[in-house]
């Protein structure tokens, strides 16, 4: 150690010799380290998150049930007989029968396909339409942003459930699962558009966009090659969480008698049918309600895990 004599009396301090402080080793860059990215960092974070692991396993199981319901039951969910009305559980019919004499377990299993189809299809349409409109508004600005923002505000002012009820009442003659999907997407894209607009407004002012423009890249190339990939993270987070909302919304519309056609098994329709027996046989209502709650909760948990992984602030805390 060496003494620094330039300080005032009583304030001497010791400084280590330079050869004993190899700062060059601390500041050196490991050129052999693999390249990293936001998505790679997010995946490493997700793999260690119990919330993601549990929710992903539940969603995989739910998807398997939706794709292969015949593995879990051989009973036709639409076969009903009043001879079995409100019968108690029995071998092969573990949940018993509802008021119409339909097997509750079979209807819960086959209702999974309806809910996932509506939820995933609506989410895909909402993310694509809302993401493109929001990205165009945020990127071009000016009158384009003003026009698209006013359209977004108009649709945003209409409650999703109320708007869906009004439109479905207008087109009651058409019975199709895609009618439900399109109606929910019609009023659901605005939240994604607002998120996408904000993300693009932030991303287009970053250094990589300026550098790409200086190298001769066109505005549209910057938008689709650089800005959207760097602004898509919050859109994916909101889309994952919204999927649970669309599943619940479909059940709500079916509960109100405006949802699935009569030939489609729906948790919401079964809940509506069972509400008259809430006091006498509450388990008839409990089983489809439990399936709906578990499915929605799984996607909400997945959305929370994805949000934590894609948020740089949460990763550094």
Short mmCIF file of C-alpha atoms in Angstrom, two decimals:
data_model
loop_
_atom_site.label_atom_id
_atom_site.label_comp_id
_atom_site.label_asym_id
_atom_site.label_seq_id
_atom_site.Cartn_x
_atom_site.Cartn_y
_atom_site.Cartn_z
CA UNK A 1 0.00 0.00 0.00
CA UNK A 2 1.20 3.56 -0.69
CA UNK A 3 0.31 6.71 1.23
CA UNK A 4 -1.16 9.73 -0.50
CA UNK A 5 0.60 12.76 1.06
CA UNK A 6 -1.36 15.36 -0.89
CA UNK A 7 -4.23 15.28 1.60
CA UNK A 8 -4.48 17.61 4.59
CA UNK A 9 -2.91 16.54 7.88
CA UNK A 10 -5.02 13.86 9.49
CA UNK A 11 -6.70 12.96 6.19
CA UNK A 12 -4.02 10.70 4.73
CA UNK A 13 -5.31 7.70 2.81
CA UNK A 14 -3.72 4.63 1.38
CA UNK A 15 -3.97 3.71 -2.30
CA UNK A 16 -3.26 0.23 -3.56
CA UNK A 17 -0.59 -0.15 -6.23
CA UNK A 18 -1.93 -0.35 -9.79
CA UNK A 19 -0.54 -3.83 -10.35
CA UNK A 20 -2.70 -5.08 -7.46
CA UNK A 21 -5.96 -3.77 -8.97
CA UNK A 22 -6.50 -5.60 -12.28
CA UNK A 23 -9.50 -3.56 -13.41
CA UNK A 24 -8.95 -4.68 -16.96
CA UNK A 25 -10.16 -8.15 -15.93
CA UNK A 26 -13.34 -6.75 -14.40
CA UNK A 27 -14.22 -4.57 -17.39
CA UNK A 28 -13.24 -7.08 -20.05
CA UNK A 29 -15.96 -8.25 -22.45
CA UNK A 30 -16.35 -11.98 -22.94
CA UNK A 31 -16.35 -12.27 -26.72
CA UNK A 32 -17.11 -15.99 -26.53
CA UNK A 33 -20.41 -15.52 -24.67
CA UNK A 34 -23.53 -16.40 -26.70
CA UNK A 35 -25.63 -13.53 -28.06
CA UNK A 36 -28.65 -12.59 -25.99
CA UNK A 37 -31.94 -10.81 -26.66
CA UNK A 38 -35.09 -9.69 -24.89
CA UNK A 39 -36.87 -12.91 -25.84
CA UNK A 40 -33.99 -15.11 -24.69
CA UNK A 41 -33.85 -13.28 -21.36
CA UNK A 42 -37.62 -13.57 -21.01
CA UNK A 43 -37.52 -17.32 -21.66
CA UNK A 44 -34.80 -17.83 -19.06
CA UNK A 45 -36.92 -15.91 -16.58
CA UNK A 46 -40.09 -17.84 -17.43
CA UNK A 47 -38.40 -21.24 -17.01
CA UNK A 48 -37.62 -20.37 -13.40
CA UNK A 49 -41.03 -18.87 -12.58
CA UNK A 50 -43.32 -21.33 -10.74
CA UNK A 51 -46.35 -19.25 -11.79
CA UNK A 52 -45.52 -19.84 -15.45
CA UNK A 53 -44.80 -23.54 -14.98
CA UNK A 54 -48.08 -24.22 -13.17
CA UNK A 55 -50.22 -22.14 -15.55
CA UNK A 56 -48.53 -23.61 -18.63
CA UNK A 57 -49.12 -27.18 -17.42
CA UNK A 58 -52.78 -26.42 -16.72
CA UNK A 59 -53.23 -24.80 -20.15
CA UNK A 60 -51.55 -27.74 -21.89
CA UNK A 61 -53.92 -30.10 -20.11
CA UNK A 62 -56.94 -27.95 -21.02
CA UNK A 63 -55.82 -27.83 -24.65
CA UNK A 64 -55.44 -31.62 -24.68
CA UNK A 65 -58.97 -31.98 -23.32
CA UNK A 66 -60.29 -29.63 -25.99
CA UNK A 67 -58.50 -31.46 -28.80
CA UNK A 68 -59.20 -35.01 -27.66
CA UNK A 69 -62.38 -35.03 -25.53
CA UNK A 70 -63.12 -38.63 -26.52
CA UNK A 71 -60.10 -39.71 -24.44
CA UNK A 72 -61.91 -38.60 -21.28
CA UNK A 73 -65.49 -39.65 -22.06
CA UNK A 74 -67.33 -41.79 -24.56
CA UNK A 75 -70.72 -40.24 -23.80
CA UNK A 76 -72.39 -37.97 -26.34
CA UNK A 77 -72.83 -34.59 -24.58
CA UNK A 78 -75.96 -33.86 -26.64
CA UNK A 79 -77.68 -37.13 -25.73
CA UNK A 80 -80.29 -36.27 -23.13
CA UNK A 81 -83.17 -38.25 -21.65
CA UNK A 82 -85.67 -37.02 -19.12
CA UNK A 83 -85.55 -40.49 -17.56
CA UNK A 84 -82.15 -39.49 -16.10
CA UNK A 85 -83.16 -35.95 -15.09
CA UNK A 86 -81.22 -34.81 -12.01
CA UNK A 87 -79.96 -38.32 -11.28
CA UNK A 88 -77.09 -38.59 -8.83
CA UNK A 89 -73.55 -39.55 -9.88
CA UNK A 90 -73.06 -43.17 -10.91
CA UNK A 91 -70.27 -45.28 -12.44
CA UNK A 92 -69.40 -43.76 -15.82
CA UNK A 93 -71.33 -40.58 -14.98
CA UNK A 94 -69.28 -39.12 -12.12
CA UNK A 95 -70.99 -35.71 -12.11
CA UNK A 96 -74.54 -36.98 -12.49
CA UNK A 97 -77.20 -35.54 -14.83
CA UNK A 98 -78.67 -32.10 -15.30
CA UNK A 99 -82.32 -31.10 -15.55
CA UNK A 100 -82.63 -32.25 -19.17
CA UNK A 101 -81.02 -35.60 -18.36
CA UNK A 102 -77.68 -34.82 -20.04
CA UNK A 103 -74.42 -36.17 -18.65
CA UNK A 104 -72.78 -33.24 -16.84
CA UNK A 105 -69.25 -34.64 -17.04
CA UNK A 106 -69.46 -35.10 -20.82
CA UNK A 107 -70.78 -31.57 -21.27
CA UNK A 108 -68.01 -30.11 -19.11
CA UNK A 109 -65.38 -31.96 -21.17
CA UNK A 110 -66.81 -30.99 -24.56
CA UNK A 111 -67.48 -27.43 -23.41
CA UNK A 112 -63.72 -26.94 -23.17
CA UNK A 113 -63.39 -27.01 -26.96
CA UNK A 114 -66.00 -24.28 -27.41
CA UNK A 115 -64.46 -21.96 -24.85
CA UNK A 116 -60.89 -22.36 -26.14
CA UNK A 117 -61.94 -21.96 -29.76
CA UNK A 118 -63.79 -18.73 -29.06
CA UNK A 119 -61.08 -17.36 -26.77
CA UNK A 120 -58.11 -18.13 -29.03
CA UNK A 121 -59.82 -17.07 -32.28
CA UNK A 122 -61.00 -13.78 -30.77
CA UNK A 123 -57.58 -13.05 -29.30
CA UNK A 124 -55.81 -13.66 -32.61
CA UNK A 125 -58.15 -11.33 -34.49
CA UNK A 126 -57.94 -8.68 -31.79
CA UNK A 127 -54.14 -8.76 -31.60
CA UNK A 128 -53.68 -8.59 -35.38
CA UNK A 129 -56.28 -5.88 -36.07
CA UNK A 130 -55.64 -3.81 -32.96
CA UNK A 131 -51.87 -4.18 -33.25
CA UNK A 132 -51.77 -3.01 -36.88
CA UNK A 133 -54.11 -0.04 -36.31
CA UNK A 134 -52.26 1.04 -33.18
CA UNK A 135 -48.86 0.65 -34.84
CA UNK A 136 -49.89 2.73 -37.85
CA UNK A 137 -51.32 5.46 -35.61
CA UNK A 138 -48.22 5.66 -33.44
CA UNK A 139 -45.71 5.45 -36.30
CA UNK A 140 -47.10 7.95 -38.81
CA UNK A 141 -48.57 10.46 -36.33
CA UNK A 142 -50.18 13.62 -37.69
CA UNK A 143 -53.58 13.30 -39.30
CA UNK A 144 -53.26 9.50 -39.48
CA UNK A 145 -52.85 9.33 -35.72
CA UNK A 146 -55.66 11.79 -35.15
CA UNK A 147 -58.09 9.90 -37.39
CA UNK A 148 -57.30 6.44 -36.03
CA UNK A 149 -57.23 7.69 -32.44
CA UNK A 150 -60.73 9.15 -32.79
CA UNK A 151 -61.99 5.85 -34.20
CA UNK A 152 -60.34 4.04 -31.28
CA UNK A 153 -61.98 6.46 -28.82
CA UNK A 154 -65.42 5.88 -30.36
CA UNK A 155 -65.18 2.10 -29.98
CA UNK A 156 -63.53 2.40 -26.58
CA UNK A 157 -66.53 4.34 -25.29
CA UNK A 158 -68.82 1.36 -26.02
CA UNK A 159 -68.79 -1.26 -23.23
CA UNK A 160 -67.73 -4.62 -24.61
CA UNK A 161 -70.57 -6.62 -23.10
CA UNK A 162 -73.25 -4.06 -23.95
CA UNK A 163 -72.05 -3.69 -27.52
CA UNK A 164 -71.94 -7.46 -28.01
CA UNK A 165 -75.49 -7.85 -26.67
CA UNK A 166 -76.86 -5.15 -28.99
CA UNK A 167 -75.17 -6.55 -32.11
CA UNK A 168 -76.13 -10.13 -31.32
CA UNK A 169 -79.73 -9.09 -30.82
CA UNK A 170 -79.66 -7.51 -34.28
CA UNK A 171 -78.41 -10.71 -35.92
CA UNK A 172 -80.22 -13.42 -33.97
CA UNK A 173 -81.16 -15.23 -37.19
CA UNK A 174 -77.53 -16.23 -37.75
CA UNK A 175 -76.36 -19.09 -35.51
CA UNK A 176 -72.63 -19.61 -35.76
CA UNK A 177 -69.69 -19.76 -33.38
CA UNK A 178 -67.84 -17.33 -35.65
CA UNK A 179 -70.58 -14.78 -35.16
CA UNK A 180 -69.67 -14.68 -31.48
CA UNK A 181 -65.97 -14.41 -32.32
CA UNK A 182 -66.44 -11.52 -34.76
CA UNK A 183 -68.77 -9.60 -32.46
CA UNK A 184 -66.34 -9.83 -29.53
CA UNK A 185 -63.42 -8.87 -31.80
CA UNK A 186 -65.42 -5.90 -33.12
CA UNK A 187 -65.40 -4.28 -29.68
CA UNK A 188 -62.28 -5.87 -28.20
CA UNK A 189 -59.51 -4.61 -30.50
CA UNK A 190 -59.44 -1.08 -29.08
CA UNK A 191 -57.49 -1.93 -25.90
CA UNK A 192 -54.80 -3.66 -27.96
CA UNK A 193 -54.68 -0.70 -30.36
CA UNK A 194 -54.09 1.75 -27.52
CA UNK A 195 -51.30 -0.38 -26.08
CA UNK A 196 -49.70 -0.86 -29.50
CA UNK A 197 -49.84 2.87 -30.24
CA UNK A 198 -48.09 3.76 -26.99
CA UNK A 199 -45.43 1.08 -27.50
CA UNK A 200 -44.70 2.21 -31.07
CA UNK A 201 -44.53 5.87 -30.03
CA UNK A 202 -41.85 4.91 -27.51
CA UNK A 203 -39.95 2.54 -29.80
CA UNK A 204 -39.75 4.81 -32.85
CA UNK A 205 -37.76 7.41 -30.89
CA UNK A 206 -35.06 4.97 -29.79
CA UNK A 207 -31.52 4.95 -31.18
CA UNK A 208 -31.88 1.82 -33.33
CA UNK A 209 -34.59 3.48 -35.43
CA UNK A 210 -32.45 6.57 -35.97
CA UNK A 211 -29.46 4.44 -36.91
CA UNK A 212 -31.52 2.35 -39.34
CA UNK A 213 -32.86 5.50 -41.02
CA UNK A 214 -29.34 6.90 -41.32
CA UNK A 215 -28.28 3.70 -43.10
CA UNK A 216 -30.99 4.22 -45.73
CA UNK A 217 -33.83 2.05 -44.42
CA UNK A 218 -37.34 3.06 -45.54
CA UNK A 219 -40.02 4.02 -42.97
CA UNK A 220 -42.13 0.92 -43.65
CA UNK A 221 -39.08 -1.32 -43.32
CA UNK A 222 -38.27 0.33 -40.01
CA UNK A 223 -41.83 -0.22 -38.84
CA UNK A 224 -42.11 -3.93 -39.64
CA UNK A 225 -38.46 -4.93 -39.24
CA UNK A 226 -37.42 -2.99 -36.15
CA UNK A 227 -40.19 -1.06 -34.37
CA UNK A 228 -42.99 -3.65 -34.21
CA UNK A 229 -40.71 -6.50 -32.97
CA UNK A 230 -39.49 -4.19 -30.19
CA UNK A 231 -42.99 -2.95 -29.34
CA UNK A 232 -44.88 -6.25 -29.44
CA UNK A 233 -44.10 -7.35 -25.86
CA UNK A 234 -46.86 -5.33 -24.11
CA UNK A 235 -49.32 -6.35 -26.83
CA UNK A 236 -48.64 -10.03 -26.16
CA UNK A 237 -49.05 -9.53 -22.43
CA UNK A 238 -52.43 -7.80 -22.81
CA UNK A 239 -53.53 -10.35 -25.41
CA UNK A 240 -52.72 -13.29 -23.13
CA UNK A 241 -54.66 -11.78 -20.25
CA UNK A 242 -57.54 -10.76 -22.53
CA UNK A 243 -57.96 -14.36 -23.70
CA UNK A 244 -59.36 -15.20 -20.28
CA UNK A 245 -61.76 -12.27 -20.56
CA UNK A 246 -63.09 -13.49 -23.91
CA UNK A 247 -63.67 -16.98 -22.52
CA UNK A 248 -65.67 -15.48 -19.65
CA UNK A 249 -67.50 -13.14 -22.04
CA UNK A 250 -68.58 -16.04 -24.24
CA UNK A 251 -69.91 -17.84 -21.16
CA UNK A 252 -71.74 -14.67 -20.14
CA UNK A 253 -73.38 -14.29 -23.55
CA UNK A 254 -74.37 -17.97 -23.52
CA UNK A 255 -75.74 -17.51 -20.01
CA UNK A 256 -77.92 -14.68 -21.36
CA UNK A 257 -79.10 -16.84 -24.26
CA UNK A 258 -77.14 -14.92 -26.90
CA UNK A 259 -74.11 -17.15 -27.23
CA UNK A 260 -73.50 -20.53 -28.78
CA UNK A 261 -76.04 -22.23 -31.09
CA UNK A 262 -78.09 -25.00 -29.54
CA UNK A 263 -75.90 -27.74 -31.03
CA UNK A 264 -72.73 -26.41 -29.36
CA UNK A 265 -71.99 -27.35 -25.77
CA UNK A 266 -71.17 -24.28 -23.70
CA UNK A 267 -70.29 -23.81 -20.05
CA UNK A 268 -72.28 -20.59 -19.98
CA UNK A 269 -75.37 -22.29 -21.36
CA UNK A 270 -75.11 -25.09 -18.78
CA UNK A 271 -74.70 -22.54 -15.99
CA UNK A 272 -77.82 -20.73 -17.22
CA UNK A 273 -79.80 -23.97 -17.28
CA UNK A 274 -78.63 -24.97 -13.80
CA UNK A 275 -79.38 -21.65 -12.07
CA UNK A 276 -82.96 -22.70 -11.33
CA UNK A 277 -81.62 -25.58 -9.21
CA UNK A 278 -79.08 -23.56 -7.27
CA UNK A 279 -80.84 -24.16 -3.94
CA UNK A 280 -81.81 -27.79 -4.42
CA UNK A 281 -78.85 -29.23 -6.40
CA UNK A 282 -76.03 -26.67 -6.50
CA UNK A 283 -73.45 -29.18 -7.81
CA UNK A 284 -75.13 -29.15 -11.23
CA UNK A 285 -74.10 -25.50 -11.50
CA UNK A 286 -70.79 -25.98 -9.68
CA UNK A 287 -69.03 -28.23 -12.22
CA UNK A 288 -69.24 -26.00 -15.34
CA UNK A 289 -68.55 -22.95 -13.17
CA UNK A 290 -65.41 -24.60 -11.78
CA UNK A 291 -64.16 -25.51 -15.26
CA UNK A 292 -64.73 -21.93 -16.42
CA UNK A 293 -62.95 -20.48 -13.39
CA UNK A 294 -59.90 -22.77 -13.70
CA UNK A 295 -59.50 -22.01 -17.41
CA UNK A 296 -59.76 -18.25 -16.94
CA UNK A 297 -57.42 -18.31 -13.95
CA UNK A 298 -54.80 -20.31 -15.87
CA UNK A 299 -54.62 -17.73 -18.66
CA UNK A 300 -54.56 -14.83 -16.20
CA UNK A 301 -51.64 -16.46 -14.35
CA UNK A 302 -49.86 -17.01 -17.67
CA UNK A 303 -50.36 -13.36 -18.58
CA UNK A 304 -48.91 -12.23 -15.25
CA UNK A 305 -45.86 -14.47 -15.71
CA UNK A 306 -45.28 -13.22 -19.27
CA UNK A 307 -45.64 -9.62 -18.13
CA UNK A 308 -43.02 -10.10 -15.41
CA UNK A 309 -40.64 -11.75 -17.87
CA UNK A 310 -40.98 -9.10 -20.59
CA UNK A 311 -40.78 -6.14 -18.21
CA UNK A 312 -37.10 -5.14 -17.88
CA UNK A 313 -37.76 -3.36 -14.58
CA UNK A 314 -39.20 -6.47 -12.97
CA UNK A 315 -36.23 -8.55 -14.17
CA UNK A 316 -33.70 -6.21 -12.55
CA UNK A 317 -35.45 -5.98 -9.19
#
